[in-house]
PDB file of C-alpha atoms (C1' of nucleotides) in Angstrom:
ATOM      1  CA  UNK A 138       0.000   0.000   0.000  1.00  0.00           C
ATOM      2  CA  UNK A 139       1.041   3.342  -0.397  1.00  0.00           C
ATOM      3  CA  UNK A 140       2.097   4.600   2.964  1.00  0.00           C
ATOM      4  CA  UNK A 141       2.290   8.146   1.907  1.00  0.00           C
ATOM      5  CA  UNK A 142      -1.139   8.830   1.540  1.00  0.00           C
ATOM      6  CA  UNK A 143      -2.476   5.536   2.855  1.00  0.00           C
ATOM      7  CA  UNK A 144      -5.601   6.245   0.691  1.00  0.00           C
ATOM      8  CA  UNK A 145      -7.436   3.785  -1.495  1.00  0.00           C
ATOM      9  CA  UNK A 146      -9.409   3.933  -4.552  1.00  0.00           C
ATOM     10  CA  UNK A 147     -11.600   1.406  -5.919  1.00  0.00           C
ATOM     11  CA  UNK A 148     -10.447   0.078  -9.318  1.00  0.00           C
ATOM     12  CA  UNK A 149     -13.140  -2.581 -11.306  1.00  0.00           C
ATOM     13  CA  UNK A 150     -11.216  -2.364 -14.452  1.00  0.00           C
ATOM     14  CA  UNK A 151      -8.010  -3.843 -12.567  1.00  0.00           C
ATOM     15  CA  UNK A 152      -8.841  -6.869 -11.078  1.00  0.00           C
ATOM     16  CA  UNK A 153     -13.002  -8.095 -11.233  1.00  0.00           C
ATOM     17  CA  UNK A 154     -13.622  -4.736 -10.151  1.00  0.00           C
ATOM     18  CA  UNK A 155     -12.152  -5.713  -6.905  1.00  0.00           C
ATOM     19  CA  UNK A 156      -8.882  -3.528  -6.609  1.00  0.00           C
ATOM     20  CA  UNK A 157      -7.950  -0.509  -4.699  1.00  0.00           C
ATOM     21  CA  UNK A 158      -5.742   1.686  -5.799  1.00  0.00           C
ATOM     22  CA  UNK A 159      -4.101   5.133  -3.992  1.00  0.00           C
ATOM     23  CA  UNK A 160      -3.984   8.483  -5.749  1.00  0.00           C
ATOM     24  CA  UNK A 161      -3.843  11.644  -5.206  1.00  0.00           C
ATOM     25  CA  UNK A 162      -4.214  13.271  -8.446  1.00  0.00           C
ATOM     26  CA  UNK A 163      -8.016  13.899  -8.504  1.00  0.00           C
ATOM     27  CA  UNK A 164     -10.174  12.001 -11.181  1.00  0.00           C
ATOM     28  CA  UNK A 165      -7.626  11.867 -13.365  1.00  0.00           C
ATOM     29  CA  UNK A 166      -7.305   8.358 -11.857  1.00  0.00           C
ATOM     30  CA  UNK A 167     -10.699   7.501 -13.674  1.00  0.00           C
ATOM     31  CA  UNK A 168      -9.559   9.054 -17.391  1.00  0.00           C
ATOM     32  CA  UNK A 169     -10.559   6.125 -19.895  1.00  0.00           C
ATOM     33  CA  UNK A 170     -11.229   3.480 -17.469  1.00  0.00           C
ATOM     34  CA  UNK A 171     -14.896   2.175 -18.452  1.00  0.00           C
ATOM     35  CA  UNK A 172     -15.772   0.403 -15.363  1.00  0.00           C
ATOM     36  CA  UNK A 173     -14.506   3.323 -13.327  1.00  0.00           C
ATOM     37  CA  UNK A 174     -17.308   5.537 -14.524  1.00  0.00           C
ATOM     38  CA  UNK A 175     -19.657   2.789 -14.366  1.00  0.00           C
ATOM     39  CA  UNK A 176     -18.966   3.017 -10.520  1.00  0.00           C
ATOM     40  CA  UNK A 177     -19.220   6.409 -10.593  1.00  0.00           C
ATOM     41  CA  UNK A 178     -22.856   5.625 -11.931  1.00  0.00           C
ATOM     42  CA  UNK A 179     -23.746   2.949  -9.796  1.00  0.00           C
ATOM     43  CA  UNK A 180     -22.644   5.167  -6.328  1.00  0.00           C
ATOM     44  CA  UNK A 181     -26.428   5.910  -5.395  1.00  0.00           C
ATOM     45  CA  UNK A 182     -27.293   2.742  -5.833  1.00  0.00           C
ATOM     46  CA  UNK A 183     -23.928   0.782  -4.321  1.00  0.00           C
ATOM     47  CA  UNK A 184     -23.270   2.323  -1.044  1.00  0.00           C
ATOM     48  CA  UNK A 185     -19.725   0.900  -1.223  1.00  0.00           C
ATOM     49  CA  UNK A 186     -19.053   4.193  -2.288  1.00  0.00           C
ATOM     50  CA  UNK A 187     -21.970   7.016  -1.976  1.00  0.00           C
ATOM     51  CA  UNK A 188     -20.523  10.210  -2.972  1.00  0.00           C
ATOM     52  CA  UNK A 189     -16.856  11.389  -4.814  1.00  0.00           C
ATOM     53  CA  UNK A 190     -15.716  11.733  -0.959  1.00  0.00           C
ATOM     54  CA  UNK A 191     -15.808   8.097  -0.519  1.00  0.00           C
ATOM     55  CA  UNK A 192     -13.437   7.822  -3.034  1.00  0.00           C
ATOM     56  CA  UNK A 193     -10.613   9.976  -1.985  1.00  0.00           C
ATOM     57  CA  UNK A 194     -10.479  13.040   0.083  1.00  0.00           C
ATOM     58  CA  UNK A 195      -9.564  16.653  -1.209  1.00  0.00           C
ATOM     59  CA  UNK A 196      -5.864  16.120  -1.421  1.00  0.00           C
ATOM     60  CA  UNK A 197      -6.150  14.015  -4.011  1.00  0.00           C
ATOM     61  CA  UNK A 198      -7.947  16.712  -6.054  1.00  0.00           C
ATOM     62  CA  UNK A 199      -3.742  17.974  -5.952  1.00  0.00           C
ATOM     63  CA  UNK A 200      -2.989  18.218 -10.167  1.00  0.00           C
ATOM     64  CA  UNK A 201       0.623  19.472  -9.243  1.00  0.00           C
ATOM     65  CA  UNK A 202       1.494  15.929  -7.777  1.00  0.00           C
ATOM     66  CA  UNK A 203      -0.476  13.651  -9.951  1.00  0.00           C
ATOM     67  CA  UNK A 204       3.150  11.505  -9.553  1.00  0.00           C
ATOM     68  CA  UNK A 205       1.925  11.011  -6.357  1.00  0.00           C
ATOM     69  CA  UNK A 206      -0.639   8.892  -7.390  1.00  0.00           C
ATOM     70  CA  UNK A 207      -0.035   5.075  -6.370  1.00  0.00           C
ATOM     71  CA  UNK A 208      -2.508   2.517  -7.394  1.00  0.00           C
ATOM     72  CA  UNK A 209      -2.777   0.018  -4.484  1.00  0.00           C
ATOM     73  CA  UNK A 210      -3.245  -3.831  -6.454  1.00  0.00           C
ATOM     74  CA  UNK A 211      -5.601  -6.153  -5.169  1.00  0.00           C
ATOM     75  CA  UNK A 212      -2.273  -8.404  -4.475  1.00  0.00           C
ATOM     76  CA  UNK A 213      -1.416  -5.894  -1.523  1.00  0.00           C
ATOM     77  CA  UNK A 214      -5.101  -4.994  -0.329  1.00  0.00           C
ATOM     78  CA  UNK A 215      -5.529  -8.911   0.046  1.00  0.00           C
ATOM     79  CA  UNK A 216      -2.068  -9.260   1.269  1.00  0.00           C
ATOM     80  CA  UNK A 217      -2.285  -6.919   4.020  1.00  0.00           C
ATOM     81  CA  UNK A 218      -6.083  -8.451   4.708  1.00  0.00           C
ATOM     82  CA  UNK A 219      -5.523 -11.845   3.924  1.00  0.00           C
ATOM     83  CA  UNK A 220      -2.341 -11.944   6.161  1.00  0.00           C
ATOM     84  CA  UNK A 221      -4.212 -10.289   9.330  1.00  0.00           C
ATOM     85  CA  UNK A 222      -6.899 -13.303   8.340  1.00  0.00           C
ATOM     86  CA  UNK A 223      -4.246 -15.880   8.850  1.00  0.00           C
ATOM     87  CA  UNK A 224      -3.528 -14.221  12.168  1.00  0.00           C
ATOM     88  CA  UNK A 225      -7.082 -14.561  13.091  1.00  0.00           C
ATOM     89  CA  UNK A 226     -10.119 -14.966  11.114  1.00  0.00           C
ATOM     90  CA  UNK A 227     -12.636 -13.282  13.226  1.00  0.00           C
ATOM     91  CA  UNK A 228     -12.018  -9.267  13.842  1.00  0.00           C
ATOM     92  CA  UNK A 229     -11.912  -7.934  17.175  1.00  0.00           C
ATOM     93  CA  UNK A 230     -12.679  -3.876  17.235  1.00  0.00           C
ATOM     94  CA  UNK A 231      -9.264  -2.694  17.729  1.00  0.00           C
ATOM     95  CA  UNK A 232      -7.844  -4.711  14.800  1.00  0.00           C
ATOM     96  CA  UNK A 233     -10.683  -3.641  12.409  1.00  0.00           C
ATOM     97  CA  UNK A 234      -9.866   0.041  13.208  1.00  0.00           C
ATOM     98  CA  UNK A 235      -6.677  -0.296  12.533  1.00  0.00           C
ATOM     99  CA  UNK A 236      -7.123  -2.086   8.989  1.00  0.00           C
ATOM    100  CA  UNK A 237      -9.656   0.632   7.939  1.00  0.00           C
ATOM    101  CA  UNK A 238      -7.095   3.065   8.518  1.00  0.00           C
ATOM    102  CA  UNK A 239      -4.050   1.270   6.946  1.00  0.00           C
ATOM    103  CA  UNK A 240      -6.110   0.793   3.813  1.00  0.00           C
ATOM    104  CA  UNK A 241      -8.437   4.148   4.243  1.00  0.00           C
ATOM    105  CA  UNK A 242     -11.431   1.863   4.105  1.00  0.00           C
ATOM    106  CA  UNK A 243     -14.872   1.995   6.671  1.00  0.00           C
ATOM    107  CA  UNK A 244     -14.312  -0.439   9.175  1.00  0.00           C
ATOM    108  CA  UNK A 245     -17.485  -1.463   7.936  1.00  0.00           C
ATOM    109  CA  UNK A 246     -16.071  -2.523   4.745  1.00  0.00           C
ATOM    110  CA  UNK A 247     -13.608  -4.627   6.552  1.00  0.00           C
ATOM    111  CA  UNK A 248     -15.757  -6.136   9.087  1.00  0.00           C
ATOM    112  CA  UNK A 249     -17.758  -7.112   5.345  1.00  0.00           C
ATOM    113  CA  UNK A 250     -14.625  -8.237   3.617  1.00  0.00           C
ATOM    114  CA  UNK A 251     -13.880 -10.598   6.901  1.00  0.00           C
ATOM    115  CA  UNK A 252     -17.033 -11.996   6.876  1.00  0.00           C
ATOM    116  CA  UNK A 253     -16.762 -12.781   3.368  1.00  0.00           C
ATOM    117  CA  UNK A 254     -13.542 -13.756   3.676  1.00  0.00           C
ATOM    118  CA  UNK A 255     -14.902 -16.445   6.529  1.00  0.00           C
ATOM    119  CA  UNK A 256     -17.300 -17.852   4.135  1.00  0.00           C
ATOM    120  CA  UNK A 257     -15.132 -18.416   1.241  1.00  0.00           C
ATOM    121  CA  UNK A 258     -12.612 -20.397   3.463  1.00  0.00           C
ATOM    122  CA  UNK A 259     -15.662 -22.144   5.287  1.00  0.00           C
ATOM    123  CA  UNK A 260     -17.008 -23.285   1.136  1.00  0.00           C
ATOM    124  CA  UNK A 261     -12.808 -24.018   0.559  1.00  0.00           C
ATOM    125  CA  UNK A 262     -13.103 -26.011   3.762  1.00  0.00           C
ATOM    126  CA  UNK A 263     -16.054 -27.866   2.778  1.00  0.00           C
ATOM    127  CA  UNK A 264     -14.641 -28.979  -0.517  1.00  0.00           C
ATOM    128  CA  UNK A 265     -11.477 -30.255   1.174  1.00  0.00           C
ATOM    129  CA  UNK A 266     -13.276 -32.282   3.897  1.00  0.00           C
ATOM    130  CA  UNK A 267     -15.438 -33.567   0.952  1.00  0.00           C
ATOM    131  CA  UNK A 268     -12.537 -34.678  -0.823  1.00  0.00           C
ATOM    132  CA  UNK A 269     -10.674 -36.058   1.996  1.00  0.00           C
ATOM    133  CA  UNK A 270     -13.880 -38.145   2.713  1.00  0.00           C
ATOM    134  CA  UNK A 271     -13.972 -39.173  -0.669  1.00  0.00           C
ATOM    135  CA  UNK A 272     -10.767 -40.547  -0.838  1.00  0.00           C
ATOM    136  CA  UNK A 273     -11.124 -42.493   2.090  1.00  0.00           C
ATOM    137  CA  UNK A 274     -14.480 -43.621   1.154  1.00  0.00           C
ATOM    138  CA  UNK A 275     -12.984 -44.783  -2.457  1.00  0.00           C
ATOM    139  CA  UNK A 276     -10.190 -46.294  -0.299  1.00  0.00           C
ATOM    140  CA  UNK A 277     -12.436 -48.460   1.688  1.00  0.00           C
ATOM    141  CA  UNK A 278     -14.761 -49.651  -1.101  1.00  0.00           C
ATOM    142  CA  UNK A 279     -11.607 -50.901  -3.180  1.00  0.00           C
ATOM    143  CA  UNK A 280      -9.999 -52.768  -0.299  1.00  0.00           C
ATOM    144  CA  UNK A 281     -13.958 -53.852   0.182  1.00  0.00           C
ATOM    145  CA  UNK A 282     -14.727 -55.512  -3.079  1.00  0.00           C
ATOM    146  CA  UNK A 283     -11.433 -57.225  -3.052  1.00  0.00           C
ATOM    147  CA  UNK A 284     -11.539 -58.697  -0.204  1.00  0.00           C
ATOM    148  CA  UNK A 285     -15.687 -59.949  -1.211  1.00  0.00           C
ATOM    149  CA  UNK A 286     -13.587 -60.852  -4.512  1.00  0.00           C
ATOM    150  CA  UNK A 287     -11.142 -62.913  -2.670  1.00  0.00           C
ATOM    151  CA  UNK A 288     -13.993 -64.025  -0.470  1.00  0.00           C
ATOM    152  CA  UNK A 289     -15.584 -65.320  -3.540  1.00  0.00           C
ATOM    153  CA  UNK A 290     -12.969 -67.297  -4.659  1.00  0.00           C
ATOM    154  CA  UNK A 291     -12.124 -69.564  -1.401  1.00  0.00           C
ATOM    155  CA  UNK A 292     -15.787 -69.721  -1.163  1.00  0.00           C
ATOM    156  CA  UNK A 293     -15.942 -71.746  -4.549  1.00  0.00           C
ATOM    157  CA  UNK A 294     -12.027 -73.457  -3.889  1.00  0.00           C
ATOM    158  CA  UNK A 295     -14.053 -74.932  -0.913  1.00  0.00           C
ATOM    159  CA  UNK A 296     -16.660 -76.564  -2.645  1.00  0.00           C
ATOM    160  CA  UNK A 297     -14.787 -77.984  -5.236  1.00  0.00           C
ATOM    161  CA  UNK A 298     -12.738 -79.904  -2.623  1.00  0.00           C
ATOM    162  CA  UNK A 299     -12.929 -83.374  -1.982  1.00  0.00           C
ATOM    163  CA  UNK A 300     -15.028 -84.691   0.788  1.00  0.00           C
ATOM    164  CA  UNK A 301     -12.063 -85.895   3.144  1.00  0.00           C
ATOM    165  CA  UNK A 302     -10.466 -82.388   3.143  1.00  0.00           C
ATOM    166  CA  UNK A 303     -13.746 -80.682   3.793  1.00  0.00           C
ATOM    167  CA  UNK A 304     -14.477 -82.462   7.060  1.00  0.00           C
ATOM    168  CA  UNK A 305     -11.409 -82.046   8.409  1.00  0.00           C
ATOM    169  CA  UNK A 306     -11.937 -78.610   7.885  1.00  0.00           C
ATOM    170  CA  UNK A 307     -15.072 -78.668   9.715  1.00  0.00           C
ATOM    171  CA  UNK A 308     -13.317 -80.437  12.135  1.00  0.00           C
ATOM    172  CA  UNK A 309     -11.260 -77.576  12.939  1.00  0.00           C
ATOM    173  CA  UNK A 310     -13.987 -75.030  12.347  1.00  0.00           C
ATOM    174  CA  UNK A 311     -15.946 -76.838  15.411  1.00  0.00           C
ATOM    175  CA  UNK A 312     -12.968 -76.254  17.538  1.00  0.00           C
ATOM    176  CA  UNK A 313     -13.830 -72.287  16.939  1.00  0.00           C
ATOM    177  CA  UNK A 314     -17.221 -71.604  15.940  1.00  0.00           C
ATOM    178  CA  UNK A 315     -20.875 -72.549  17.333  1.00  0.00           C
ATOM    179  CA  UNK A 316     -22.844 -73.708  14.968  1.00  0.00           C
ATOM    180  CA  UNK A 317     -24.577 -70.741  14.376  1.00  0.00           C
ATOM    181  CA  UNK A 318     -21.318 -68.446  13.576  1.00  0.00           C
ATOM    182  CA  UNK A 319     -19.978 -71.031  11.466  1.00  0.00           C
ATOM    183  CA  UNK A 320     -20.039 -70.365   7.692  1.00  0.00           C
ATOM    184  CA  UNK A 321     -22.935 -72.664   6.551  1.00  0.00           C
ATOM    185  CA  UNK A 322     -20.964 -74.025   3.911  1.00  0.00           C
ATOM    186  CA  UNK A 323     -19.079 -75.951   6.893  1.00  0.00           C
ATOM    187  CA  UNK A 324     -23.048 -77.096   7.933  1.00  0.00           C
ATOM    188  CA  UNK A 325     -23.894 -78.446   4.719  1.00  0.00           C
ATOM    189  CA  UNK A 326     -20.907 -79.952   3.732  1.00  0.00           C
ATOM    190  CA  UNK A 327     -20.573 -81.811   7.141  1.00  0.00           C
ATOM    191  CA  UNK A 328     -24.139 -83.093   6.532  1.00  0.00           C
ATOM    192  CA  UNK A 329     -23.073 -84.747   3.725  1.00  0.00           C
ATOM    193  CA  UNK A 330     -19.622 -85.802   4.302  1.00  0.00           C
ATOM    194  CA  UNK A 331     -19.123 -88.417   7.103  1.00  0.00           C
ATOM    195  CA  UNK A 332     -15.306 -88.751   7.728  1.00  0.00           C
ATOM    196  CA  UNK A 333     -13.150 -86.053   6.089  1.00  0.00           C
ATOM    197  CA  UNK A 334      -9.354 -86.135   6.031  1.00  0.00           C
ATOM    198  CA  UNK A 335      -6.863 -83.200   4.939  1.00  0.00           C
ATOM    199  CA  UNK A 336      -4.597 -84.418   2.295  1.00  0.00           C
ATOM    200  CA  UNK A 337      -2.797 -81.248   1.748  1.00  0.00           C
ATOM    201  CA  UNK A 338      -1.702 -79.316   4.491  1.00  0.00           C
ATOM    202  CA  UNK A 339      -2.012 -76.137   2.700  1.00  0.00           C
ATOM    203  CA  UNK A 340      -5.365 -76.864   1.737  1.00  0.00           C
ATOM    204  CA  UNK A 341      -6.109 -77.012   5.235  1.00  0.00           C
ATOM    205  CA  UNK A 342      -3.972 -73.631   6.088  1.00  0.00           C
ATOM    206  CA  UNK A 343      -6.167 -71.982   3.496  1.00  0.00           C
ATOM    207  CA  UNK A 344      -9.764 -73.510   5.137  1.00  0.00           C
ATOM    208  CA  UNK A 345      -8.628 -72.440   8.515  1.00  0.00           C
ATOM    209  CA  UNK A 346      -8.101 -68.955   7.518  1.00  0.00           C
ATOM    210  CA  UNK A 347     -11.154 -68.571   5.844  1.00  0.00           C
ATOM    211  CA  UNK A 348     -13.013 -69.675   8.194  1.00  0.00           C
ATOM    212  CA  UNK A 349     -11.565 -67.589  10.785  1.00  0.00           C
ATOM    213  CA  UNK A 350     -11.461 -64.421   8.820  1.00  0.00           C
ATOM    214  CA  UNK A 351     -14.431 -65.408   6.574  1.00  0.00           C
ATOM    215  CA  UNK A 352     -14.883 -61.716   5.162  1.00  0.00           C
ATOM    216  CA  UNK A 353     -11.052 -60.431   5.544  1.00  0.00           C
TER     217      UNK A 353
ATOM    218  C1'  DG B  95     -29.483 -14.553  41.657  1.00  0.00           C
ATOM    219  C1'  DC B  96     -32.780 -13.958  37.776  1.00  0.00           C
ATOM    220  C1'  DG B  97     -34.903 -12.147  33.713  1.00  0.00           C
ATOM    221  C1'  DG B  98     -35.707  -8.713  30.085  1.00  0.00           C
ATOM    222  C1'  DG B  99     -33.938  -5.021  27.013  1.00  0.00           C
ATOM    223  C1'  DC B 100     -30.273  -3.634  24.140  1.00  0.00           C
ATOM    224  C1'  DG B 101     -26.254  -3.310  21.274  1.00  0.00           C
ATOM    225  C1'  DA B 102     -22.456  -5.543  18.930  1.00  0.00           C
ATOM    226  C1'  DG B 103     -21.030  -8.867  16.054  1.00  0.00           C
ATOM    227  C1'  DG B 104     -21.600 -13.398  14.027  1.00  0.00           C
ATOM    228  C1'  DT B 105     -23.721 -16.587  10.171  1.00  0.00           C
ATOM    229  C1'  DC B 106     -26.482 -17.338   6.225  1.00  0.00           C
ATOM    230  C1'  DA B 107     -29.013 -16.336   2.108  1.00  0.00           C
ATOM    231  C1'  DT B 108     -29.429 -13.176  -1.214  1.00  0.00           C
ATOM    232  C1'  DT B 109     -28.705  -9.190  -4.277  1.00  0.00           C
ATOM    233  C1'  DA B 110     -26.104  -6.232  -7.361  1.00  0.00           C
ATOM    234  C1'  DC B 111     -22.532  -5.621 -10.155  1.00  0.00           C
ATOM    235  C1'  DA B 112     -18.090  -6.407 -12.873  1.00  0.00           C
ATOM    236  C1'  DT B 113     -15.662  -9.398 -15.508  1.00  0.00           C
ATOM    237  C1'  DC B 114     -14.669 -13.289 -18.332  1.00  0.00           C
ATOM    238  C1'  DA B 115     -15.358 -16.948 -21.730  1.00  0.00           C
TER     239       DA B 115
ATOM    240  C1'  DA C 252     -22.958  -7.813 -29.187  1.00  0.00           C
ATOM    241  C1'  DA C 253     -25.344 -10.849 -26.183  1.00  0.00           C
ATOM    242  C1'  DT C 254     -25.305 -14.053 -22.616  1.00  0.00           C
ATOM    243  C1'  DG C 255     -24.438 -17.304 -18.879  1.00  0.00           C
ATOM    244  C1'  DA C 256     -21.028 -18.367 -15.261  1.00  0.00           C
ATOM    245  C1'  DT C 257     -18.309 -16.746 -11.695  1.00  0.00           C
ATOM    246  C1'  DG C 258     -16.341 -13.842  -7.991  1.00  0.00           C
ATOM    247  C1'  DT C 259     -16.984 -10.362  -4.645  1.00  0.00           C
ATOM    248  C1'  DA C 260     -18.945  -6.377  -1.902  1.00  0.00           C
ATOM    249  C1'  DA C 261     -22.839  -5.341   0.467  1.00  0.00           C
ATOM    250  C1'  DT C 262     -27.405  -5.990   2.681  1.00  0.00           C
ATOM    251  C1'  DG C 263     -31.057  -7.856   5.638  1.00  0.00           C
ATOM    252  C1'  DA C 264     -32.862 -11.353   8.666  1.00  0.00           C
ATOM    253  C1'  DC C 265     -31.946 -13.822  12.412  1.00  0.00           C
ATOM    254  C1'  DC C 266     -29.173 -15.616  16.331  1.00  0.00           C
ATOM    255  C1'  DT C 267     -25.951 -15.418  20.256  1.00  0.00           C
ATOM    256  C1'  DC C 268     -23.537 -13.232  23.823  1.00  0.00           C
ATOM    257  C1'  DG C 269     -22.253  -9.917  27.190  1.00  0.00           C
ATOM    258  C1'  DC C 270     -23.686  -5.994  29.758  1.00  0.00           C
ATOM    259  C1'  DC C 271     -26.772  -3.207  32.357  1.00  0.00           C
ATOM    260  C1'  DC C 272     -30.834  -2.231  35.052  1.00  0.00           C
TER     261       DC C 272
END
DNA sequence: GCGGGCGAGGTCATTACATCA
DNA sequence: AATGATGTAATGACCTCGCCC
């Protein structure tokens, strides 16, 4: 900001109409800018700005210093109020004061631009949670449908096996499960299977740990 | 201590406008 | 040139909180 004057003008055409600029070189400041005068025209209806006064006192009306003039870019208006946002995002009295007068703006305007501020970072805030949700959701459902994939896959290994290997399994499942928590392919296979017998060890490894850990 | 009035300051929804694609 | 989308300043309604009587 310019801290000679430490005055601020409002400049559309610079940056979405959102930029303040210094001057003190009258409305020369204004001289071909479109969206300037537009402003001008819109002041009775926007009271951002009601009358020329809002816009800069009389020693900007000062022609002999028009090299005076500083334009204050919306990078250092939302420096200075974006960095006193980091600090703190809500505005206590003394601190709002002292912004208006470092950027020659109503505290009103400030206590405005905070609370829009707050609102943009609460939206920003709600996008990032979404997508941290998401991410953990998509997580989740991948490590979900392969483990029902894999779940899928002993499920039919199992009742391809021979009879023998299937009761031993059973055998062992009994040793953990009551009837009711064990899978019911256990039930129905030991139904029909009298006198089961593992023939490969690793057969019976896998059974064990699917019954155990039926869904991962 | 308790309750009502009041002012300050907050959120939220919305409007008005400028700018851009 | 017209238009819809977007960003931002500002407003109004409503709520909460602290203070005073």
């Amino acid at each position: 900001m310019d801290h000679q004057s430490g005055h601020l003008f409002f400049d559309p055409s610079a940056c979405h109409g959102n930029m303040l600029f210094l001057g003190s070189g009258g409305d020369s400041v204004f001289r071909g800018q479109r969206t300037m005068l537009s402003m001008e025209d819109h002041s009775k209806r926007r009271p951002f700005f009601s009358s020329p006064g809002d816009f800069y006192d009389e020693e900007y009306y000062d022609e002999q210093s028009p090299e005076k003039k500083r334009r204050l870019s919306a990078e250092q208006k939302v420096h200075l109020l974006e960095k006193s946002f980091e600090t703190e995002n809500k505005l206590e009295p003394e601190r709002k004061t002292e912004l208006a007068k470092k950027l020659g703006l109503q505290p009103r305007q400030v206590a405005v631009w905070f609370q829009n501020r707050r609102a943009r970072w609460k939206t920003k805030q709600l996008e990032r949670d979404y997508d941290v949700l998401k991410a953990s959701y998509d997580s989740l459902r991948s490590n979900y449908d392969s483990v029902v994939k894999e779940n899928e896959k002993l499920k039919s290994e199992v009742k391809t096996k021979k009879p023998p290997q299937i009761w031993t399994f059973l055998s062992f499942c009994s040793l953990f499960f009551s009837e009711e928590s064990a899978p019911s392919i256990c039930l129905s296979q030991l139904a029909s299977n009298p006198s089961p017998r593992w023939t490969d060890p690793s057969e019976q490894s896998k059974a064990a740990s699917f019954s155990l850990f039926p869904f991962g």
